Coordinates of C-alpha atoms and ligand atoms in Angstrom, one line a residue:
M1 CA 187.6 62.2 122.0
N2 CA 188.0 65.7 121.3
S3 CA 190.0 65.8 124.4
Q4 CA 188.2 68.7 125.8
K5 CA 187.3 68.9 129.5
I6 CA 184.2 70.8 129.6
D7 CA 181.7 70.8 132.6
V8 CA 178.3 69.7 131.5
I9 CA 174.9 69.9 133.3
E10 CA 173.2 66.6 133.5
K11 CA 169.9 67.7 134.9
M12 CA 166.8 69.4 133.6
H13 CA 165.2 72.5 135.0
I14 CA 161.4 72.6 136.1
D15 CA 159.8 75.0 138.4
G16 CA 163.2 76.5 139.6
Q17 CA 164.8 73.1 140.5
W18 CA 167.4 71.0 138.7
V19 CA 165.8 67.4 138.5
A20 CA 166.2 64.1 136.9
A21 CA 163.5 62.6 134.8
R22 CA 160.6 61.2 137.0
S23 CA 161.2 57.9 135.2
G24 CA 164.7 57.9 136.2
R25 CA 165.6 57.2 132.5
S26 CA 168.5 58.8 131.0
R27 CA 170.2 59.3 127.4
T28 CA 173.9 59.3 126.3
I29 CA 175.0 62.3 124.4
I30 CA 177.8 61.5 122.1
D31 CA 180.4 63.7 120.1
P32 CA 179.8 63.2 116.4
F33 CA 183.4 63.3 115.7
D34 CA 184.2 60.1 117.3
Q35 CA 181.2 58.7 119.1
S36 CA 182.9 59.3 122.4
E37 CA 180.1 59.8 125.4
I38 CA 180.2 63.5 126.6
A39 CA 177.2 63.4 129.0
T40 CA 174.4 61.5 130.5
V41 CA 171.3 63.6 130.4
P42 CA 167.7 62.8 131.9
E43 CA 165.4 61.4 129.2
G44 CA 162.1 63.1 130.2
D45 CA 158.7 62.1 128.9
R46 CA 155.0 63.3 129.1
E47 CA 154.9 63.4 133.0
D48 CA 157.9 65.7 132.9
A49 CA 156.6 67.8 130.4
E50 CA 153.3 68.3 132.2
L51 CA 155.1 69.2 135.4
A52 CA 157.0 71.8 133.3
I53 CA 153.9 73.1 131.9
A54 CA 152.1 73.4 135.2
A55 CA 155.1 75.4 136.5
A56 CA 154.9 77.7 133.6
R57 CA 151.2 78.0 134.0
R58 CA 151.5 79.1 137.8
A59 CA 154.5 81.5 137.0
F60 CA 152.5 83.1 134.2
D61 CA 149.1 83.2 136.0
E62 CA 150.1 83.9 139.6
G63 CA 153.9 85.1 139.4
P64 CA 155.5 88.5 139.0
W65 CA 157.1 88.1 135.8
P66 CA 154.1 89.0 133.3
R67 CA 153.2 92.0 135.6
L68 CA 156.9 93.2 135.7
P69 CA 157.2 96.6 134.0
G70 CA 159.2 96.2 130.6
P71 CA 162.1 98.0 131.8
A72 CA 162.7 95.5 134.6
R73 CA 162.3 92.5 132.2
G74 CA 164.7 94.2 129.8
E75 CA 167.3 94.6 132.5
K76 CA 167.2 90.9 133.4
L77 CA 167.5 89.8 129.6
H78 CA 170.3 92.3 129.2
E79 CA 172.1 90.7 132.1
L80 CA 171.4 87.2 130.7
G81 CA 173.1 88.6 127.2
R82 CA 176.0 89.9 129.2
L83 CA 176.6 86.4 130.8
I84 CA 176.4 84.7 127.5
A85 CA 179.1 86.9 126.1
E86 CA 181.2 86.4 129.3
N87 CA 180.8 82.6 129.0
R88 CA 181.3 82.7 125.0
E89 CA 184.3 80.4 125.1
E90 CA 182.9 77.8 127.3
L91 CA 179.4 77.9 125.6
A92 CA 181.2 77.6 122.1
R93 CA 183.1 74.6 123.1
L94 CA 180.3 72.9 124.6
E95 CA 178.3 73.5 121.2
S96 CA 181.1 72.2 119.1
L97 CA 181.6 69.0 121.3
D98 CA 177.7 68.5 121.1
T99 CA 177.4 69.3 117.3
G100 CA 180.7 68.6 115.8
K101 CA 181.0 72.0 114.3
T102 CA 184.1 74.1 114.3
V103 CA 184.8 76.0 117.4
E104 CA 185.2 79.0 115.2
E105 CA 181.7 78.6 114.0
S106 CA 180.4 78.1 117.4
R107 CA 182.0 81.4 118.6
W108 CA 180.0 83.3 115.9
D109 CA 176.9 81.6 117.0
M110 CA 177.6 82.8 120.7
D111 CA 178.2 86.3 119.5
G112 CA 174.9 86.3 117.7
I113 CA 173.0 84.7 120.7
A114 CA 174.3 87.4 123.2
D115 CA 173.3 90.2 120.6
I116 CA 169.8 88.6 120.2
F117 CA 169.3 88.8 124.1
K118 CA 170.4 92.3 124.3
Y119 CA 168.2 93.3 121.2
F120 CA 165.1 91.9 122.9
A121 CA 166.1 93.3 126.1
G122 CA 166.1 96.7 124.4
L123 CA 162.7 96.1 122.9
A124 CA 161.1 94.9 126.3
D125 CA 160.3 98.6 127.1
K126 CA 159.6 100.2 123.7
D127 CA 156.0 99.3 123.2
G128 CA 154.0 102.2 124.4
G129 CA 150.6 100.9 122.7
E130 CA 148.6 103.0 120.5
I131 CA 145.6 105.4 120.7
L132 CA 143.0 105.1 118.1
Q133 CA 140.4 107.6 117.0
P134 CA 136.9 105.9 117.5
P135 CA 134.0 107.4 115.2
F136 CA 132.1 108.4 118.3
E137 CA 132.4 111.5 120.6
N138 CA 133.4 111.1 124.2
A139 CA 135.3 108.0 123.6
T140 CA 138.7 106.7 123.8
S141 CA 140.2 103.4 122.2
L142 CA 143.5 101.9 123.4
L143 CA 145.5 99.0 121.7
V144 CA 147.8 97.3 124.1
R145 CA 149.9 94.4 123.8
E146 CA 150.0 91.6 126.3
P147 CA 152.1 88.5 126.8
V148 CA 150.4 85.4 125.1
G149 CA 151.1 83.3 128.1
V150 CA 152.8 80.0 128.4
C151 CA 154.8 79.1 125.4
G152 CA 156.2 75.7 124.4
Q153 CA 159.3 76.0 122.5
I154 CA 160.8 73.1 120.6
S155 CA 164.3 73.5 118.9
P156 CA 166.4 71.6 116.5
W157 CA 169.8 70.0 116.7
N158 CA 171.8 71.9 113.9
Y159 CA 172.0 75.5 115.8
P160 CA 170.7 74.2 119.1
L161 CA 171.5 77.4 121.2
L162 CA 170.9 79.9 118.3
Q163 CA 167.5 78.5 117.6
A164 CA 166.6 78.4 121.1
S165 CA 167.6 82.1 121.8
W166 CA 165.3 83.2 118.8
K167 CA 162.5 81.7 120.8
M168 CA 163.5 82.3 124.4
A169 CA 164.6 85.9 124.2
P170 CA 161.4 87.4 122.7
A171 CA 159.2 85.2 124.8
L172 CA 160.7 86.5 127.8
A173 CA 160.9 90.1 126.5
A174 CA 157.1 90.0 126.2
G175 CA 156.4 88.6 129.6
C176 CA 155.7 85.0 128.9
A177 CA 156.5 81.7 130.7
I178 CA 158.3 79.3 128.7
V179 CA 158.9 75.5 128.4
I180 CA 161.8 74.8 126.2
K181 CA 162.5 71.5 124.7
P182 CA 165.9 71.3 123.0
S183 CA 166.6 68.6 120.4
E184 CA 167.2 65.3 122.7
I185 CA 170.6 64.9 120.9
T186 CA 171.9 68.5 121.6
P187 CA 170.7 69.8 124.9
L188 CA 173.8 70.9 126.4
T189 CA 174.1 74.6 125.8
T190 CA 170.5 75.2 126.4
L191 CA 171.0 73.7 129.8
K192 CA 173.9 75.9 130.3
V193 CA 172.1 79.1 129.4
T194 CA 169.3 78.0 131.7
E195 CA 171.9 77.9 134.5
L196 CA 173.1 81.5 133.5
A197 CA 169.4 82.5 133.7
E198 CA 169.1 81.2 137.2
R199 CA 172.1 83.3 138.0
V200 CA 170.3 86.3 136.6
G201 CA 167.3 85.4 138.8
F202 CA 164.2 85.0 136.7
P203 CA 161.3 83.8 139.0
P204 CA 160.9 80.2 139.3
G205 CA 158.7 78.6 136.7
V206 CA 159.6 81.3 134.1
I207 CA 162.1 79.3 132.4
N208 CA 161.6 75.6 132.3
T209 CA 164.0 73.4 130.2
V210 CA 162.7 69.9 129.8
L211 CA 164.7 67.2 127.9
G212 CA 163.2 64.3 126.0
P213 CA 162.1 63.0 122.6
G214 CA 159.8 64.9 120.3
H215 CA 157.1 62.1 120.1
S216 CA 156.6 62.3 124.0
V217 CA 157.8 65.7 125.3
G218 CA 157.4 67.6 122.3
A219 CA 154.1 66.3 121.5
S220 CA 152.9 66.9 125.0
L221 CA 153.9 70.7 124.6
A222 CA 152.0 70.7 121.3
E223 CA 148.9 69.2 122.5
S224 CA 148.6 70.8 126.2
H225 CA 145.6 73.0 126.7
D226 CA 147.6 74.7 129.3
V227 CA 150.1 76.0 126.6
D228 CA 149.1 79.1 124.7
L229 CA 151.6 79.2 121.9
I230 CA 153.7 76.5 120.4
S231 CA 156.9 77.6 118.7
F232 CA 158.7 75.1 116.7
T233 CA 161.8 74.7 114.4
G234 CA 162.4 71.7 112.5
G235 CA 161.4 69.5 109.5
I236 CA 158.1 70.0 107.5
E237 CA 156.6 66.6 108.6
T238 CA 157.0 67.3 112.3
G239 CA 155.8 70.7 111.6
K240 CA 152.5 69.3 110.1
K241 CA 152.1 67.1 113.3
I242 CA 152.5 70.2 115.4
I243 CA 149.7 72.0 113.6
Q244 CA 147.3 69.0 114.0
A245 CA 148.4 68.7 117.8
A246 CA 147.9 72.2 118.4
S247 CA 144.5 72.3 117.1
G248 CA 143.1 70.9 120.4
N249 CA 142.9 74.3 122.1
V250 CA 143.6 76.3 119.0
K251 CA 146.8 77.6 120.5
K252 CA 148.9 80.1 118.5
I253 CA 151.5 78.4 116.1
A254 CA 155.0 79.7 115.1
L255 CA 156.7 77.2 112.6
E256 CA 160.3 77.5 111.2
L257 CA 160.5 74.7 108.9
G258 CA 163.1 73.6 106.4
G259 CA 164.5 75.1 103.1
K260 CA 165.8 74.5 99.7
N261 CA 167.5 77.6 99.0
P262 CA 168.5 78.9 95.4
N263 CA 171.6 80.7 95.1
I264 CA 171.5 82.2 91.6
I265 CA 174.7 83.5 90.0
F266 CA 174.1 85.7 86.9
D267 CA 176.7 86.1 84.4
D268 CA 177.4 89.7 85.3
A269 CA 178.2 88.8 88.9
D270 CA 181.7 89.4 90.7
F271 CA 183.0 86.0 89.6
E272 CA 185.5 85.5 92.5
V273 CA 183.1 86.7 95.4
A274 CA 180.2 84.7 94.1
V275 CA 182.4 81.4 94.1
D276 CA 183.4 82.2 97.5
Y277 CA 179.9 82.7 98.9
A278 CA 178.7 79.7 96.9
L279 CA 181.1 77.7 99.1
N280 CA 180.3 79.4 102.3
G281 CA 176.5 79.3 101.6
V282 CA 176.8 75.5 101.8
F283 CA 179.8 74.1 103.6
F284 CA 179.2 75.8 107.0
H285 CA 178.2 73.2 109.6
A286 CA 178.5 70.6 106.7
G287 CA 175.5 71.9 105.0
Q288 CA 173.1 71.4 108.0
I289 CA 171.8 74.9 107.9
C290 CA 168.0 75.5 107.0
S291 CA 169.2 78.3 104.7
A292 CA 172.1 76.5 103.0
G293 CA 172.3 77.4 99.3
A294 CA 172.6 73.9 98.3
R295 CA 170.7 74.6 95.1
L296 CA 173.2 76.5 93.0
M297 CA 171.9 78.0 89.5
V298 CA 174.4 79.3 87.2
Q299 CA 173.7 81.3 84.0
D300 CA 174.9 79.7 80.7
A301 CA 177.7 81.9 79.9
I302 CA 179.6 81.3 83.0
H303 CA 178.6 78.0 84.1
D304 CA 181.5 75.8 83.1
R305 CA 184.0 78.2 84.4
F306 CA 182.1 78.6 87.6
V307 CA 181.8 74.9 88.2
S308 CA 185.5 74.4 87.5
A309 CA 186.6 77.2 90.1
L310 CA 184.2 75.8 92.6
L311 CA 185.4 72.2 92.2
A312 CA 189.1 73.5 92.7
R313 CA 188.0 75.3 96.0
M314 CA 186.0 72.3 97.2
K315 CA 188.9 69.9 96.8
K316 CA 190.8 72.0 99.3
I317 CA 188.0 71.8 102.2
R318 CA 189.8 70.1 105.1
L319 CA 187.6 67.8 107.2
G320 CA 188.5 67.0 110.9
G321 CA 187.2 67.7 114.5
G322 CA 185.8 70.9 115.4
F323 CA 188.6 71.6 118.1
D324 CA 191.5 71.3 115.5
E325 CA 192.1 74.9 114.2
K326 CA 192.7 73.5 110.8
T327 CA 189.4 71.9 110.2
Q328 CA 186.9 73.6 107.9
M329 CA 184.3 71.1 107.9
G330 CA 183.2 68.9 110.7
P331 CA 181.0 65.7 110.7
L332 CA 177.3 65.4 110.2
I333 CA 175.3 65.0 113.4
S334 CA 174.5 61.3 113.7
A335 CA 174.6 58.0 111.9
E336 CA 171.0 58.3 111.1
H337 CA 171.5 61.7 109.4
L338 CA 174.6 60.4 107.6
A339 CA 172.6 57.6 106.1
K340 CA 169.9 60.1 104.9
V341 CA 172.7 62.1 103.2
E342 CA 174.2 59.2 101.6
R343 CA 170.7 58.0 100.4
Y344 CA 170.3 61.4 98.7
A345 CA 173.6 61.2 96.8
A346 CA 172.5 57.7 95.4
I347 CA 169.2 59.2 94.5
A348 CA 170.9 62.0 92.6
L349 CA 173.1 59.6 90.7
N350 CA 169.9 57.6 89.8
E351 CA 168.2 60.7 88.6
G352 CA 171.1 61.3 86.1
A353 CA 172.9 64.2 88.0
R354 CA 176.6 63.9 87.1
L355 CA 178.9 63.8 90.1
L356 CA 182.1 65.7 90.0
L357 CA 183.3 65.2 93.6
G358 CA 182.5 63.3 96.7
G359 CA 179.3 61.4 97.1
K360 CA 180.7 59.3 99.8
R361 CA 182.6 59.0 103.2
P362 CA 186.0 60.0 103.3
S363 CA 188.7 57.2 103.5
D364 CA 191.1 59.1 105.9
P365 CA 191.4 56.5 108.8
A366 CA 191.5 59.4 111.3
L367 CA 187.8 60.2 110.4
Q368 CA 186.3 56.6 110.5
K369 CA 184.7 56.9 113.9
G370 CA 182.9 60.2 112.9
F371 CA 179.9 60.9 110.9
F372 CA 181.8 62.4 108.0
F373 CA 180.7 63.1 104.4
E374 CA 182.9 64.6 101.7
P375 CA 182.0 67.8 100.1
T376 CA 180.0 66.8 97.2
L377 CA 179.2 68.4 93.8
F378 CA 176.6 67.4 91.3
V379 CA 176.0 69.0 87.9
D380 CA 173.4 68.6 85.2
C381 CA 170.7 68.9 87.8
G382 CA 167.1 70.0 87.0
N383 CA 163.7 71.0 88.7
H384 CA 162.3 67.5 88.2
M385 CA 165.0 66.0 90.4
R386 CA 164.6 65.1 94.2
I387 CA 168.0 66.5 94.9
V388 CA 167.0 69.9 93.7
N389 CA 163.5 69.9 95.5
E390 CA 164.2 68.2 98.9
E391 CA 166.1 69.3 101.9
V392 CA 169.2 67.1 102.2
F393 CA 170.9 69.1 105.0
G394 CA 174.2 68.0 104.2
P395 CA 177.4 69.1 102.3
I396 CA 176.0 68.6 98.8
I397 CA 175.6 71.2 96.0
S398 CA 173.5 70.6 93.0
V399 CA 174.2 72.9 90.2
E400 CA 171.5 73.8 87.7
R401 CA 172.2 75.7 84.3
F402 CA 169.8 78.5 83.3
A403 CA 169.8 80.8 80.3
T404 CA 167.4 83.8 81.1
E405 CA 166.6 85.8 84.2
E406 CA 162.8 85.0 83.6
E407 CA 163.7 81.3 83.6
A408 CA 165.9 81.6 86.7
V409 CA 163.2 83.1 88.8
R410 CA 160.4 80.7 87.6
R411 CA 162.6 77.6 88.4
A412 CA 163.7 79.1 91.7
N413 CA 160.1 79.8 92.8
G414 CA 158.9 76.4 91.7
T415 CA 159.5 74.6 95.1
V416 CA 157.4 74.0 98.1
Y417 CA 160.0 75.6 100.2
G418 CA 160.3 79.4 100.4
L419 CA 162.7 80.2 103.2
S420 CA 165.5 82.1 101.6
A421 CA 167.2 82.8 98.2
G422 CA 170.2 84.8 97.1
F423 CA 171.4 86.1 93.6
W424 CA 174.6 87.7 92.3
T425 CA 174.5 90.6 89.7
R426 CA 175.8 94.0 89.2
D427 CA 172.8 95.3 87.3
P428 CA 170.7 97.7 89.5
D429 CA 167.5 97.2 87.5
R430 CA 167.9 93.4 87.7
I431 CA 168.4 93.7 91.5
H432 CA 165.1 95.3 91.7
R433 CA 163.2 93.0 89.4
V434 CA 164.6 89.7 90.7
S435 CA 164.4 90.6 94.5
R436 CA 160.6 91.4 94.1
A437 CA 159.9 88.5 91.9
L438 CA 161.6 85.8 94.2
R439 CA 159.0 84.3 96.6
F440 CA 160.9 83.8 99.7
G441 CA 161.0 85.2 103.3
T442 CA 164.6 86.5 102.8
V443 CA 166.3 87.5 99.6
W444 CA 170.0 88.3 99.7
V445 CA 171.5 90.3 97.1
N446 CA 175.2 89.8 96.4
D447 CA 175.6 87.9 99.8
F448 CA 174.3 84.6 101.4
N449 CA 173.3 83.3 104.8
I450 CA 173.2 86.5 106.7
Y451 CA 171.2 86.8 109.9
F452 CA 170.8 89.4 112.6
A453 CA 168.8 90.1 115.5
Q454 CA 167.1 93.1 113.9
A455 CA 165.8 91.5 110.6
P456 CA 162.8 89.1 110.8
W457 CA 163.3 85.4 109.7
G458 CA 160.7 83.0 108.4
G459 CA 159.4 81.2 105.2
Y460 CA 156.9 81.5 102.4
R461 CA 154.9 78.5 101.4
Q462 CA 155.8 75.3 103.3
S463 CA 158.9 76.7 105.1
G464 CA 156.8 77.9 107.9
M465 CA 154.5 80.6 109.4
G466 CA 155.1 83.4 111.5
R467 CA 158.4 85.3 111.9
E468 CA 161.3 85.1 114.3
L469 CA 163.9 88.0 115.2
G470 CA 163.3 91.6 114.7
R471 CA 160.2 93.5 116.0
M472 CA 157.9 90.9 114.3
G473 CA 159.6 88.4 116.4
L474 CA 158.5 90.0 119.5
D475 CA 155.0 90.6 118.3
E476 CA 154.6 86.8 117.7
Y477 CA 154.7 86.4 121.7
T478 CA 151.9 89.0 122.2
E479 CA 148.2 89.3 122.1
V480 CA 146.6 92.6 121.0
K481 CA 144.0 94.0 123.2
H482 CA 141.6 96.8 122.3
I483 CA 140.3 98.7 125.2
Y484 CA 137.4 101.1 124.4
Q485 CA 136.0 103.4 127.0
N486 CA 132.8 105.5 126.6
H487 CA 133.3 108.5 128.7
D488 CA 129.7 109.7 128.4
A489 CA 127.2 106.7 128.3
R490 CA 123.6 107.4 128.0
P491 CA 120.5 105.3 127.8
M492 CA 119.9 104.1 124.2
N493 CA 116.2 103.3 124.4
W494 CA 116.9 100.8 121.9
F495 CA 114.4 98.3 123.1
G496 CA 111.8 100.9 123.9
V497 CA 112.5 100.7 127.6
Ligands
NAD501 P1 162.9 67.5 113.7 O1 161.8 67.9 113.1 O2 163.3 66.0 113.6 O3 163.2 67.9 115.2 C1 163.1 69.2 115.7 C2 162.5 69.1 117.1 O4 161.2 68.7 117.1 C3 163.4 68.2 118.0 O5 163.6 68.8 119.2 C4 162.5 67.1 118.2 O6 162.7 66.3 119.3 C5 161.0 67.8 118.1 N1 160.1 66.6 117.6 C6 160.2 65.6 116.7 N2 159.1 65.0 116.6 C7 158.0 65.8 117.2 C8 156.6 65.6 117.4 N3 156.0 64.7 116.9 N4 156.1 66.6 118.2 C9 156.8 67.5 118.7 N5 158.1 67.8 118.7 C10 158.7 66.9 117.8 O7 164.0 68.4 113.0 P2 165.7 68.2 113.1 O8 166.1 67.0 112.5 O9 166.0 68.3 114.7 O10 166.2 69.5 112.6 C11 166.3 69.7 111.3 C12 165.4 70.4 110.5 O11 165.2 71.8 111.1 C13 165.6 70.7 109.2 O12 164.4 70.5 108.4 C14 165.9 72.3 109.0 O13 165.6 72.9 107.9 C15 164.9 72.7 110.0 N6 165.4 74.1 110.5 C16 164.8 75.2 110.4 C17 165.3 76.4 110.6 C18 164.4 77.8 110.2 O14 164.8 78.7 110.7 N7 163.4 77.7 109.5 C19 166.4 76.4 111.4 C20 167.0 75.4 111.8 C21 166.7 74.2 111.3

């Protein structure tokens, strides 16, 4: 046990009440560091989801929240952001307990989350609509944005509260009512923020946090005809199911799916900085990041030197519990996920990739109860390999060698994923060419894995649809209404009347 005494909430929140699952079932939440039990939470099912949806429906159709002026909604969101900042340490510790990531990483998450609530609080009163010029005399046209309605929101386990906040904050700023379903294995921080929101005083039914598995609670949200928008972050295969389930009432769909993100190192890059970011780009949260730069592409002239430098640094990465200040990389989230990462290491070997480091669980006796996997480096990789094309979501780097800029771009684009890409060069003309040629939702130039509230995030190709964060992240939660008024209506006599 990480020996942390942290209060956890063991209820879910429906229509302003803290409740158990209607079935009485529960689920044990474990610490991935040593599998010790950290909480017992309700295991909801379709019935609980339907109660939460009905509460959100009432709150949206009849309650004050969507009708509140933007500045008043903004005030509440700002207060929630302030409370998150005030409770930063407790939230960070809770997140680390639940996910295994280092507390330092969780603190960064919490800072980002507080910023997200404050950013969308600031946007809540900025939309003044638009006046159009109709091609007729004595007429006016207004464009107004209105909240889309009841939103189902499904979040994953890797950044539980960060991903939830990307959905909750803009939906609330727009005036929607929400039903959020965190991953069944990492619900604790979302519950805590629901409690903070209760303190702020959102009307009952505006924020419902319902717990349970994807195939029942998540599927109910995606299928329900009372839900107007479904926002999902998770894997591609689940995303495809969501699209099908959502078609029943043609609800709006926002999807943030996986990534296989190339990090391209040209031979004129700042070598030391690029090595540093190649590590940071992958080994945060043991590689369980949708934007991990797990696909490293290095130009011929510096390839061998770069791999040697990377290897030397990777050997020093210190594995351990998230609460140990010396730990640089924690465990994977679950036994099931560890088995998946192990399978990919075996696949890479079978495909002919050359293993330079790791590829297995660590032998340290202190880590045996946790879901640890060693930092792993494969070289001699190519586009034809699964290790290059599929999302592993673990601490594995596959290195590809390339000769020319054209080859690097062509190969980088040759994947079903299009979430993010980064490249390193000092050549200004190349920066312009390559940043436009890479077909990804985010392109980082001389950096990697940077997110902030102001910049939209989302994927090309099968990495998703729609955008979170930024102005566009708010627009996702609105409908556009055109109001046309004729100030001088006269008989048309069109039908000879
Ligand atoms: P997952 O798809 O297994 O589950 C995500 C969520 O969907 C969970 O809450 C789960 O309970 C729910 N779910 C599962 N089946 C469902 C169904 N049939 N209907 C409705 N909901 C269902 O993904 P995961 O393993 O929790 O998360 C890892 C994945 O998330 C990775 O692929 C990663 O790339 C992706 N991700 C993407 C981003 C992004 O911004 N693009 C961010 C974080 C994670």
